[in-house]
Amino acid sequence: MNYDNNNVFAKILRGELPSFKIYEDDKTYAMMDIMPQTKGHLLVLTKEPAPTFFDLSVEGAQACMATAKKIAPVLMKVTGADGLVVSQFNHECAGQTVFHVHYHLVPRYIGEKVDKHAHKPGNMEEIKALAEILAKELAGI
């Protein structure tokens, strides 16, 4: 599959579109999902131009997982979540909506329903406030 340099995540990585960034290093970029399935749903993007996991280098996959591992305990602490789902979709039939490799970290809460993936926009003020808390916590690590 060819990589589309004009996909929304490529534009975010180039600074052409805004995002609620919580963490960045030389290989990854983490931000809040603006169509969250639950409170605290965030994304870890590779900076590598790979449309699917099959196109991503081993190093790129390792970097994304290292970032997810770094963020996950902070996300759990800040949100008070009871559990966490880490997922990554490949191809449209599997639920991929943006063809740039990214991992979802979706906090789960006992007794609370999970919204459908990429279904409806969240409350931007709440997302922004949580992003600021997470970014501050992660900066201290």
mmCIF file of C-alpha atoms in Angstrom:
data_model
loop_
_atom_site.group_PDB
_atom_site.id
_atom_site.type_symbol
_atom_site.label_atom_id
_atom_site.label_comp_id
_atom_site.label_asym_id
_atom_site.label_seq_id
_atom_site.Cartn_x
_atom_site.Cartn_y
_atom_site.Cartn_z
ATOM 1 C CA MET A 1 0.000 0.000 0.000
ATOM 2 C CA ASN A 2 1.295 3.447 -0.880
ATOM 3 C CA TYR A 3 1.625 6.040 1.848
ATOM 4 C CA ASP A 4 -0.498 9.195 1.499
ATOM 5 C CA ASN A 5 1.576 12.171 2.680
ATOM 6 C CA ASN A 6 -1.634 14.170 3.013
ATOM 7 C CA ASN A 7 -3.351 11.950 5.573
ATOM 8 C CA VAL A 8 -4.470 13.712 8.736
ATOM 9 C CA PHE A 9 -1.698 12.235 10.917
ATOM 10 C CA ALA A 10 1.032 13.192 8.446
ATOM 11 C CA LYS A 11 -0.320 16.749 8.545
ATOM 12 C CA ILE A 12 -0.332 16.727 12.353
ATOM 13 C CA LEU A 13 3.260 15.463 12.429
ATOM 14 C CA ARG A 14 4.294 18.292 10.082
ATOM 15 C CA GLY A 15 2.499 20.847 12.245
ATOM 16 C CA GLU A 16 -0.086 21.638 9.584
ATOM 17 C CA LEU A 17 -3.027 20.568 11.757
ATOM 18 C CA PRO A 18 -3.543 20.956 15.506
ATOM 19 C CA SER A 19 -3.623 18.135 18.032
ATOM 20 C CA PHE A 20 -3.668 17.593 21.767
ATOM 21 C CA LYS A 21 -0.098 16.342 22.083
ATOM 22 C CA ILE A 22 0.887 14.611 25.291
ATOM 23 C CA TYR A 23 4.320 13.204 24.394
ATOM 24 C CA GLU A 24 6.876 13.222 21.589
ATOM 25 C CA ASP A 25 10.283 11.711 20.947
ATOM 26 C CA ASP A 26 12.371 11.214 17.814
ATOM 27 C CA LYS A 27 10.336 8.203 16.593
ATOM 28 C CA THR A 28 6.842 8.645 18.046
ATOM 29 C CA TYR A 29 4.134 11.205 18.744
ATOM 30 C CA ALA A 30 1.324 10.655 21.252
ATOM 31 C CA MET A 31 -1.904 12.644 21.292
ATOM 32 C CA MET A 32 -5.466 12.475 22.485
ATOM 33 C CA ASP A 33 -8.047 10.906 20.194
ATOM 34 C CA ILE A 34 -10.649 13.579 19.400
ATOM 35 C CA MET A 35 -13.267 10.878 18.821
ATOM 36 C CA PRO A 36 -12.640 8.942 22.014
ATOM 37 C CA GLN A 37 -14.209 5.607 22.832
ATOM 38 C CA THR A 38 -13.715 6.336 26.549
ATOM 39 C CA LYS A 39 -12.286 9.108 28.731
ATOM 40 C CA GLY A 40 -8.530 9.251 28.118
ATOM 41 C CA HIS A 41 -8.463 7.455 24.752
ATOM 42 C CA LEU A 42 -5.181 8.403 23.117
ATOM 43 C CA LEU A 43 -3.059 7.501 20.109
ATOM 44 C CA VAL A 44 0.617 6.675 19.683
ATOM 45 C CA LEU A 45 1.766 7.452 16.139
ATOM 46 C CA THR A 46 4.929 6.362 14.452
ATOM 47 C CA LYS A 47 6.852 9.138 12.736
ATOM 48 C CA GLU A 48 7.706 6.644 10.016
ATOM 49 C CA PRO A 49 5.587 7.007 6.857
ATOM 50 C CA ALA A 50 3.924 3.585 7.080
ATOM 51 C CA PRO A 51 0.266 3.089 6.185
ATOM 52 C CA THR A 52 -0.107 -0.281 7.966
ATOM 53 C CA PHE A 53 1.705 -2.426 10.509
ATOM 54 C CA PHE A 54 2.911 -4.583 7.618
ATOM 55 C CA ASP A 55 4.738 -1.585 6.160
ATOM 56 C CA LEU A 56 6.268 -0.488 9.484
ATOM 57 C CA SER A 57 9.866 -1.335 10.327
ATOM 58 C CA VAL A 58 10.646 -3.470 13.365
ATOM 59 C CA GLU A 59 12.339 -0.427 14.897
ATOM 60 C CA GLY A 60 9.240 1.672 14.315
ATOM 61 C CA ALA A 61 7.020 -0.957 15.947
ATOM 62 C CA GLN A 62 9.392 -1.229 18.902
ATOM 63 C CA ALA A 63 9.418 2.547 19.340
ATOM 64 C CA CYS A 64 5.627 2.717 19.357
ATOM 65 C CA MET A 65 5.361 -0.046 21.932
ATOM 66 C CA ALA A 66 8.046 1.579 24.106
ATOM 67 C CA THR A 67 6.092 4.841 24.039
ATOM 68 C CA ALA A 68 2.824 3.035 24.809
ATOM 69 C CA LYS A 69 4.512 1.276 27.736
ATOM 70 C CA LYS A 70 5.810 4.598 29.052
ATOM 71 C CA ILE A 71 2.436 6.323 28.764
ATOM 72 C CA ALA A 72 0.137 3.501 29.942
ATOM 73 C CA PRO A 73 0.810 3.675 33.703
ATOM 74 C CA VAL A 74 0.495 7.463 33.689
ATOM 75 C CA LEU A 75 -2.764 7.230 31.734
ATOM 76 C CA MET A 76 -4.144 4.669 34.211
ATOM 77 C CA LYS A 77 -3.141 6.821 37.202
ATOM 78 C CA VAL A 78 -4.495 10.102 35.823
ATOM 79 C CA THR A 79 -7.816 8.681 34.578
ATOM 80 C CA GLY A 80 -8.395 6.230 37.423
ATOM 81 C CA ALA A 81 -9.200 3.583 34.809
ATOM 82 C CA ASP A 82 -9.837 -0.015 35.831
ATOM 83 C CA GLY A 83 -8.202 -1.485 32.720
ATOM 84 C CA LEU A 84 -6.601 -0.608 29.398
ATOM 85 C CA VAL A 85 -6.959 -1.854 25.841
ATOM 86 C CA VAL A 86 -4.009 -1.409 23.476
ATOM 87 C CA SER A 87 -4.966 -1.973 19.842
ATOM 88 C CA GLN A 88 -3.815 -1.297 16.311
ATOM 89 C CA PHE A 89 -6.002 -1.676 13.195
ATOM 90 C CA ASN A 90 -4.863 -2.612 9.673
ATOM 91 C CA HIS A 91 -6.969 -2.008 6.570
ATOM 92 C CA GLU A 92 -10.488 -0.668 6.369
ATOM 93 C CA CYS A 93 -12.225 -3.987 7.058
ATOM 94 C CA ALA A 94 -10.350 -4.179 10.380
ATOM 95 C CA GLY A 95 -11.441 -0.680 11.403
ATOM 96 C CA GLN A 96 -8.486 1.412 10.200
ATOM 97 C CA THR A 97 -9.717 4.917 9.374
ATOM 98 C CA VAL A 98 -6.383 6.739 8.939
ATOM 99 C CA PHE A 99 -3.718 4.966 6.907
ATOM 100 C CA HIS A 100 -0.767 5.917 9.085
ATOM 101 C CA VAL A 101 0.280 3.398 11.731
ATOM 102 C CA HIS A 102 -1.016 4.314 15.152
ATOM 103 C CA TYR A 103 -1.813 2.463 18.339
ATOM 104 C CA HIS A 104 -4.889 3.123 20.458
ATOM 105 C CA LEU A 105 -4.670 3.212 24.244
ATOM 106 C CA VAL A 106 -8.256 2.996 25.454
ATOM 107 C CA PRO A 107 -8.861 3.147 29.208
ATOM 108 C CA ARG A 108 -11.692 0.933 30.426
ATOM 109 C CA TYR A 109 -13.952 1.579 33.395
ATOM 110 C CA ILE A 110 -16.039 -1.016 35.202
ATOM 111 C CA GLY A 111 -19.706 -0.499 34.402
ATOM 112 C CA GLU A 112 -19.127 2.065 31.639
ATOM 113 C CA LYS A 113 -19.866 1.463 27.978
ATOM 114 C CA VAL A 114 -17.314 1.924 25.220
ATOM 115 C CA ASP A 115 -18.289 4.172 22.329
ATOM 116 C CA LYS A 116 -17.879 2.943 18.764
ATOM 117 C CA HIS A 117 -14.439 3.585 17.193
ATOM 118 C CA ALA A 118 -14.179 6.884 15.250
ATOM 119 C CA HIS A 119 -17.894 7.492 15.719
ATOM 120 C CA LYS A 120 -18.437 10.894 17.330
ATOM 121 C CA PRO A 121 -16.335 13.860 18.446
ATOM 122 C CA GLY A 122 -15.612 14.194 22.136
ATOM 123 C CA ASN A 123 -15.801 17.280 24.327
ATOM 124 C CA MET A 124 -12.758 19.270 23.175
ATOM 125 C CA GLU A 125 -12.412 21.212 26.435
ATOM 126 C CA GLU A 126 -12.336 17.980 28.463
ATOM 127 C CA ILE A 127 -9.885 16.387 26.032
ATOM 128 C CA LYS A 128 -7.634 19.450 26.158
ATOM 129 C CA ALA A 129 -7.676 19.549 29.961
ATOM 130 C CA LEU A 130 -6.783 15.863 30.222
ATOM 131 C CA ALA A 131 -4.035 16.277 27.604
ATOM 132 C CA GLU A 132 -2.465 19.049 29.660
ATOM 133 C CA ILE A 133 -2.465 16.891 32.798
ATOM 134 C CA LEU A 134 -0.993 13.902 30.965
ATOM 135 C CA ALA A 135 1.682 16.003 29.243
ATOM 136 C CA LYS A 136 2.722 17.500 32.568
ATOM 137 C CA GLU A 137 2.902 14.072 34.248
ATOM 138 C CA LEU A 138 4.879 12.602 31.336
ATOM 139 C CA ALA A 139 7.318 15.532 31.303
ATOM 140 C CA GLY A 140 8.268 14.593 34.852
ATOM 141 C CA ILE A 141 9.341 11.076 33.898
#
